[in-house]
Coordinates of C-alpha atoms and ligand atoms in Angstrom, one line a residue:
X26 CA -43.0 -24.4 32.4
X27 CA -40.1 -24.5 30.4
X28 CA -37.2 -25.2 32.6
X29 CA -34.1 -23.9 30.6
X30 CA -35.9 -20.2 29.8
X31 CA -38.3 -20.0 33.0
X32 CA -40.2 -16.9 32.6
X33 CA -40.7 -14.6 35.4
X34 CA -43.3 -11.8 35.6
X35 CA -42.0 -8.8 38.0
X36 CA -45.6 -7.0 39.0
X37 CA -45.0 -3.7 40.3
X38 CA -48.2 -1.4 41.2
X39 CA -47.7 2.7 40.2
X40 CA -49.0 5.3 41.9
X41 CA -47.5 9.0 41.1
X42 CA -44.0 7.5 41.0
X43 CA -42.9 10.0 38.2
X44 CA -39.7 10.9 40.5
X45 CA -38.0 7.4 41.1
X46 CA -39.6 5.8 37.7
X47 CA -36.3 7.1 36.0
X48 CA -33.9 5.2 38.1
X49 CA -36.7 2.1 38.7
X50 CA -36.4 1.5 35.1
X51 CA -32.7 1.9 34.7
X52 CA -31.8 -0.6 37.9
X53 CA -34.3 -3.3 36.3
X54 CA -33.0 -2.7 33.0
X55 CA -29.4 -3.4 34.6
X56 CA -30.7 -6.7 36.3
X57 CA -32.2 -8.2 33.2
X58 CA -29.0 -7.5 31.2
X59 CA -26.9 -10.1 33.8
X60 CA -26.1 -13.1 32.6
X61 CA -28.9 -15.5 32.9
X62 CA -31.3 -17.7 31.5
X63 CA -34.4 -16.1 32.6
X64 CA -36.8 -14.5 30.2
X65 CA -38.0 -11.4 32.3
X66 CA -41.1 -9.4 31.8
X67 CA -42.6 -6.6 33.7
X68 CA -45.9 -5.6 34.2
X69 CA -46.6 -2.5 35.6
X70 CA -50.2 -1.4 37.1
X71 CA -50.8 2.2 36.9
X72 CA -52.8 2.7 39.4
X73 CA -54.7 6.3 38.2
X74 CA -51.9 8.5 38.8
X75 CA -52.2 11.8 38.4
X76 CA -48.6 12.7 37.3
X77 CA -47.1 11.6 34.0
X78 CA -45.7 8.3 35.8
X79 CA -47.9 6.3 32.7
X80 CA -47.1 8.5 30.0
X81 CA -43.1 7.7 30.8
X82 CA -44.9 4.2 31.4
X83 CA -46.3 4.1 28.1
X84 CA -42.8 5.3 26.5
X85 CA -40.9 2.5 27.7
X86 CA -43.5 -0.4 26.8
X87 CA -43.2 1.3 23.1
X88 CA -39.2 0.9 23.2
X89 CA -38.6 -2.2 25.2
X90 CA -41.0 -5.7 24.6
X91 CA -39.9 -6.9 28.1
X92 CA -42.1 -3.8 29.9
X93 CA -46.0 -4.1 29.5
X94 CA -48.6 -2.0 31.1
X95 CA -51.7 -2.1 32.8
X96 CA -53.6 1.1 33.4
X97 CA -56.7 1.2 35.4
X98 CA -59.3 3.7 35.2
X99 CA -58.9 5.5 38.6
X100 CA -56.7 5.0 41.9
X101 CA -58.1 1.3 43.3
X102 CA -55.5 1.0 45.7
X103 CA -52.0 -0.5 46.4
X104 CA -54.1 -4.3 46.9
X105 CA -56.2 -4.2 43.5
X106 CA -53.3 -2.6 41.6
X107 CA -51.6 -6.2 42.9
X108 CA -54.5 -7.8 41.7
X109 CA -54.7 -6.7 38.7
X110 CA -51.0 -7.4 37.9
X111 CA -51.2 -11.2 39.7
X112 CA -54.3 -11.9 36.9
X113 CA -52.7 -10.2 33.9
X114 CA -49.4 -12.1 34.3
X115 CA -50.9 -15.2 32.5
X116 CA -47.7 -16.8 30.6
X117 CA -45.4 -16.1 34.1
X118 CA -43.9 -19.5 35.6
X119 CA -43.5 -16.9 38.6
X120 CA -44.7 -13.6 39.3
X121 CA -42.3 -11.2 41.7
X122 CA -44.1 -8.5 43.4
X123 CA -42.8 -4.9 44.7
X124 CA -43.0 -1.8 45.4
X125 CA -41.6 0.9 42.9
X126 CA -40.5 3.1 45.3
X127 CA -37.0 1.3 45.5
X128 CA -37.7 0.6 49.3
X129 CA -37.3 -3.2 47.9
X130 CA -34.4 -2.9 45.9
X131 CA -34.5 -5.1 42.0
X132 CA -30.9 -6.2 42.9
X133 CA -32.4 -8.6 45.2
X134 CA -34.9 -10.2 42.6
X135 CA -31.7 -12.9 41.3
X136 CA -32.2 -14.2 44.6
X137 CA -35.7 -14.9 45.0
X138 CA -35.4 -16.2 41.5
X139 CA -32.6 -18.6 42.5
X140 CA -34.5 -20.0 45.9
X141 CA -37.5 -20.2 43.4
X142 CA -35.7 -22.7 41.2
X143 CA -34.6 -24.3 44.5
X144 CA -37.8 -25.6 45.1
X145 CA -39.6 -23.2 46.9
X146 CA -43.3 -22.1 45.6
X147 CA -43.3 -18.8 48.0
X148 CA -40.7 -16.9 48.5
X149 CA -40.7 -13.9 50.9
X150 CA -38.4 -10.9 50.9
X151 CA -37.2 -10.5 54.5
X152 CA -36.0 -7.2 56.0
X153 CA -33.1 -7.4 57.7
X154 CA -33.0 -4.0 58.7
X155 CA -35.8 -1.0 57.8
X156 CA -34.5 2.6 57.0
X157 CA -38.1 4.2 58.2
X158 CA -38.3 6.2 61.3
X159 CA -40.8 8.1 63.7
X160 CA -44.4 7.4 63.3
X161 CA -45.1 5.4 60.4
X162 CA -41.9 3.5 61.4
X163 CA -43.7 2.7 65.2
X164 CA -46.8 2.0 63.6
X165 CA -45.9 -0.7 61.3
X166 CA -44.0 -2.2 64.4
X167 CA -47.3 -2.1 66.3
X168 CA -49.2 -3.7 63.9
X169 CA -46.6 -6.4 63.0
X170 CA -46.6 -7.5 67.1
X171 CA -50.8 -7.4 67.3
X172 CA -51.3 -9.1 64.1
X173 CA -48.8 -11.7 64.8
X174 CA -50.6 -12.8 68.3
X175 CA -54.3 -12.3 67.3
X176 CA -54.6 -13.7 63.5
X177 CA -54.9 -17.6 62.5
X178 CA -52.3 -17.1 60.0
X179 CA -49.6 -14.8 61.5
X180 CA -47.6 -13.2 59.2
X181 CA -44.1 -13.4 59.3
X182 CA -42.6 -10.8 60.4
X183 CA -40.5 -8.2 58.8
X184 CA -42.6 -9.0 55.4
X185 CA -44.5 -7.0 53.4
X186 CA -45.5 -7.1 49.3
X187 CA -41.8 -8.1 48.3
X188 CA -41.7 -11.7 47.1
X189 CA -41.9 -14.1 44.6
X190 CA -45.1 -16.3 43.7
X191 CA -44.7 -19.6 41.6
X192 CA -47.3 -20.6 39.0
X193 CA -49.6 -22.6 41.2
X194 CA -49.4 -19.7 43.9
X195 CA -50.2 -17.3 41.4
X196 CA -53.2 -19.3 40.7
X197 CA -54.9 -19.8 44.0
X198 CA -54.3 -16.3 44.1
X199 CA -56.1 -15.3 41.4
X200 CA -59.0 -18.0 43.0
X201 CA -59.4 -15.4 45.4
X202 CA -62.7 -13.6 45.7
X203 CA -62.5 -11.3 48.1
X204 CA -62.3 -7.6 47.7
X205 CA -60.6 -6.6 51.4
X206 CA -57.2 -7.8 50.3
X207 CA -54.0 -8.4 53.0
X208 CA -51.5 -9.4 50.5
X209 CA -49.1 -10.5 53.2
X210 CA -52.0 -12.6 55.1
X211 CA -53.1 -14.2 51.9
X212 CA -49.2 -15.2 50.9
X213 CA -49.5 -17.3 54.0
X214 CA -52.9 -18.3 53.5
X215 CA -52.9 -19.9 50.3
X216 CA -49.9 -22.5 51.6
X217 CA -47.4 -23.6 49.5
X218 CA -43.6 -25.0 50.1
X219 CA -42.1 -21.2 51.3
X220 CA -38.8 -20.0 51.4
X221 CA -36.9 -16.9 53.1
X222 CA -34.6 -13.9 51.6
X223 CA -33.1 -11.7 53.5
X224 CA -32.5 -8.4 52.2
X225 CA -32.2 -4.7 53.4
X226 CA -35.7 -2.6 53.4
X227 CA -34.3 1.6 52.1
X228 CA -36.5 4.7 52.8
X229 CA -38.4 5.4 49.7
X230 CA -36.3 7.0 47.0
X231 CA -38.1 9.8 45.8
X232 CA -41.2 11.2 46.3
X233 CA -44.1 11.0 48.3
X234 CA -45.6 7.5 49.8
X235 CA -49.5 7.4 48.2
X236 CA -50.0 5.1 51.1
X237 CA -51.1 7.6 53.4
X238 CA -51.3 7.2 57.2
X239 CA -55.1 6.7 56.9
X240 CA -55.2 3.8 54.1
X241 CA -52.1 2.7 55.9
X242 CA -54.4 2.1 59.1
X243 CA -57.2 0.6 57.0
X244 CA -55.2 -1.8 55.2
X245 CA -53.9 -2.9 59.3
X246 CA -57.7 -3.3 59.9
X247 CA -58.0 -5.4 56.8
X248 CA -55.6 -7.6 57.5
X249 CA -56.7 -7.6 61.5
X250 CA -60.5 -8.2 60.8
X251 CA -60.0 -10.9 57.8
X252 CA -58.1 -13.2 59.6
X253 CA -59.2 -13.3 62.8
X254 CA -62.1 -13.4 64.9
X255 CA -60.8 -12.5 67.9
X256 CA -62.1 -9.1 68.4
X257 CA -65.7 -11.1 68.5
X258 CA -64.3 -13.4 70.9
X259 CA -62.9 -10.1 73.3
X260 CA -66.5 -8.2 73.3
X261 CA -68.5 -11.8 74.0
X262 CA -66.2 -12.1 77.0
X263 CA -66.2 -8.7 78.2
X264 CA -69.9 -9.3 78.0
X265 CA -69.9 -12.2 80.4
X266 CA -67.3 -10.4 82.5
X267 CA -69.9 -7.6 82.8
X268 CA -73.1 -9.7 83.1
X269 CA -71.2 -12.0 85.8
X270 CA -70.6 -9.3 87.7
X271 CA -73.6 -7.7 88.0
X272 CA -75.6 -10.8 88.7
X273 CA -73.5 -11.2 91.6
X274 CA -74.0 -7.5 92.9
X275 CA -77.8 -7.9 92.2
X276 CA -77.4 -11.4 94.6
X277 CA -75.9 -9.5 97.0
X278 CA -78.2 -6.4 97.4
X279 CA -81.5 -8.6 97.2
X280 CA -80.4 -11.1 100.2
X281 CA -79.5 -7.8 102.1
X282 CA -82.5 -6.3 101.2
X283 CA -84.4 -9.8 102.6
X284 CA -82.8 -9.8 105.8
X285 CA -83.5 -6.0 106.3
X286 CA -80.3 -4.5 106.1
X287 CA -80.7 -0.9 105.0
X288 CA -80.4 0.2 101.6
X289 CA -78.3 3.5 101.1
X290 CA -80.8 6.3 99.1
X291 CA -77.7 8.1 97.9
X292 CA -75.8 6.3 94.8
X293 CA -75.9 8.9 92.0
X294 CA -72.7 8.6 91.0
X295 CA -72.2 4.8 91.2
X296 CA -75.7 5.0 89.0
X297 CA -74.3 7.5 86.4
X298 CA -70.4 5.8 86.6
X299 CA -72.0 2.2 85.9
X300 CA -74.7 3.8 83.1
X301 CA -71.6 5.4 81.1
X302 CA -69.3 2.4 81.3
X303 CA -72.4 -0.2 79.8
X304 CA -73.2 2.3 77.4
X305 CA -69.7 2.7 76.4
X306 CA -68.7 -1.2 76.4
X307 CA -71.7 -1.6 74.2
X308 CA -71.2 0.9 72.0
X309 CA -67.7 -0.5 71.6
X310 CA -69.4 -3.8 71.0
X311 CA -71.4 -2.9 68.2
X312 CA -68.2 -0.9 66.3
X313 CA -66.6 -4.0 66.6
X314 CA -69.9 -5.8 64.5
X315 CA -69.9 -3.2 62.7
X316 CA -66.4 -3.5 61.2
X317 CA -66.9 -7.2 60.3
X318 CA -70.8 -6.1 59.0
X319 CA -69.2 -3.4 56.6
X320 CA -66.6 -5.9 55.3
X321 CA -69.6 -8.5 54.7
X322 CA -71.2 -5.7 53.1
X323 CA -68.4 -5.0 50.4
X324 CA -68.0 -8.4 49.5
X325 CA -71.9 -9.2 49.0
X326 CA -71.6 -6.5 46.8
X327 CA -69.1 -8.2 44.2
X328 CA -68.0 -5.7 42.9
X329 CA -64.8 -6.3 40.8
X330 CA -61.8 -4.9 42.3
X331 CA -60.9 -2.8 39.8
X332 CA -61.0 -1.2 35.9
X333 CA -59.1 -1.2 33.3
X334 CA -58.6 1.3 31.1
X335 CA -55.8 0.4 28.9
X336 CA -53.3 -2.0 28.2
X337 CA -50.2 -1.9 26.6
X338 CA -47.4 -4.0 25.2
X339 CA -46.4 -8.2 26.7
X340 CA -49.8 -9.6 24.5
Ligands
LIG29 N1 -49.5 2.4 45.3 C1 -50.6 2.1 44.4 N2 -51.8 2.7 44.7 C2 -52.0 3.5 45.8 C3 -50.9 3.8 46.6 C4 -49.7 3.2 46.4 O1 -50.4 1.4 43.4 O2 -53.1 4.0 45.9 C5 -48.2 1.8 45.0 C6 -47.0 2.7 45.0 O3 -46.8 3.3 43.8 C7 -45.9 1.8 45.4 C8 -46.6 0.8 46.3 O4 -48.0 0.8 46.0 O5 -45.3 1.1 44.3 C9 -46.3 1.1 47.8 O6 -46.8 2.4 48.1 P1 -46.0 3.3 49.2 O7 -44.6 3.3 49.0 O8 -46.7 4.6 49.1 O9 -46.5 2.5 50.5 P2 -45.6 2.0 51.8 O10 -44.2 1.9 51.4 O11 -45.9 3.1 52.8 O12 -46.2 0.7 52.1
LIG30 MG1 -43.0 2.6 50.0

């Protein structure tokens, strides 16, 4: 790396972001041009939109060297538009990653930089404070509190795709094979000396998220179901709970039955209760197979994580 003009690669995954591209670009722009010896590229991944985010895209790249553009050949989703930017930013010395909704503002991007050439190889953009309410806003607080006590590698909290990746980062990264992706899991995965910014999460700027509530409940299952086993662990032991249980009844009822106590005819609804809540538990035990079998499924598969279609400017 060259240490007086480090270059640094700012990856930032497009989905139908034709309403805050405008003011995206201009508040990049406005970071480069401080004083400063890094060389600054971005890479945008257009991620199949269906508005005319890559045509403005396309406009820019054409005008300005700095900007360069992926464009994939449908919507892959928020994780393989990452991907695709973390394995396309080849000459970076570190890759920053966000959002273009300016929920993670570019004003803060100095700063990771700077704890960067402090020394750290991670470097994750803490919210201080979030500007979403209601639902999605209780949601993400939910997840954050059951990922953090059931996965092998918590996340920490209050983080999400906002950060910065040094060279060797980038590169166990891009050693990844797997094609459910938790960005945020992975960061901590993959190791490396890590470092905390603090910074002030804003409600999206324009425009609708593309993350909608359903993908957003997927991606929680991702993250749950690829780092931890514990939902295994739960149906295993509700199993032994269950089968502990009723090998103690069925002790019971036989020695009665041997010393001649008399056995009650009626029980129809103890029968039906017990019938409904085994079927139930098992059936519960099986969707929780089944959501580690389908995952097993699409990575046996290997299927690449995405297309591209077109590339444009940064060769
Ligand atoms: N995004 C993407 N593909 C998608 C959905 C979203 O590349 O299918 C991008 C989007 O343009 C934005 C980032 O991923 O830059 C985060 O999306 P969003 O703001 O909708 O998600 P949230 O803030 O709810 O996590
Ligand atoms: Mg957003």
């Amino acid at each position: 790396m060259s240490v007086l003009h480090p270059a640094v690669t700012v990856v930032i995954p497009i989905f139908n972001e034709e309403a805050v591209l405008p003011e995206l670009l201009a508040r990049l722009t406005a970071v480069f041009d401080l004083p400063g010896a890094v060389k600054w590229q971005v890479l945008f991944v257009d991620d199949g939109s269906a508005d005319r985010s890559a045509e403005i895209l396309r406009g820019r790249v054409a005008d300005d060297p700095r900007f360069g553009l992926i464009e994939l050949s449908r919507n892959f989703g928020h994780q393989s538009a990452l991907r695709a930017g973390l394995a396309h930013a080849a000459h970076a010395d570190a890759v920053v990653t966000m959002d273009a909704d300016l929920q993670d503002p570019p004003e803060c991007i100095p700063a990771l930089v700077e704890a960067w050439q402090a020394g750290a190889e991670v470097v994750l953009a803490v919210r201080r404070s979030r500007e979403e309410r209601g639902l999605r806003r209780l949601g993400f607080d939910i997840f954050h509190r059951v990922f953090g006590s059931l996965s092998d590698f918590p996340i920490e909290q209050n983080t999400g795709t906002f950060g910065l990746l040094a060279r060797p980062a980038v590169e166990a990264f891009n050693q990844l094979p797997e094609s459910n992706r938790f960005f945020p899991g992975l960061r901590t995965w993959v190791g490396f000396k890590r470092a905390d910014v603090l910074y002030d999460r804003k409600e999206r700027a324009a425009g609708q998220p593309g993350q909608t509530m359903r993908r957003l409940v997927r991606y929680a299952l991702d993250g749950l179901f690829s780092f931890s086993y514990l939902p295994l662990r739960t149906v295993t032991l509700v199993g032994m709970c269950v089968a502990g249980v009723g090998f103690a009844l069925g002790v019971f009822y036989v020695t009665r039955r041997l010393f001649g106590v008399e056995v009650a005819q009626t029980g129809f609804t103890t029968l039906v209760t017990l019938v409904l809540f085994l079927g139930g538990v098992q059936l519960i035990g099986i969707g929780v197979l089944g959501e580690y079998l389908g995952r097993i499924y699409d990575e046996v598969k290997r299927r690449p994580g995405y297309f591209i279609k077109r590339k444009s400017g940064l060769e």
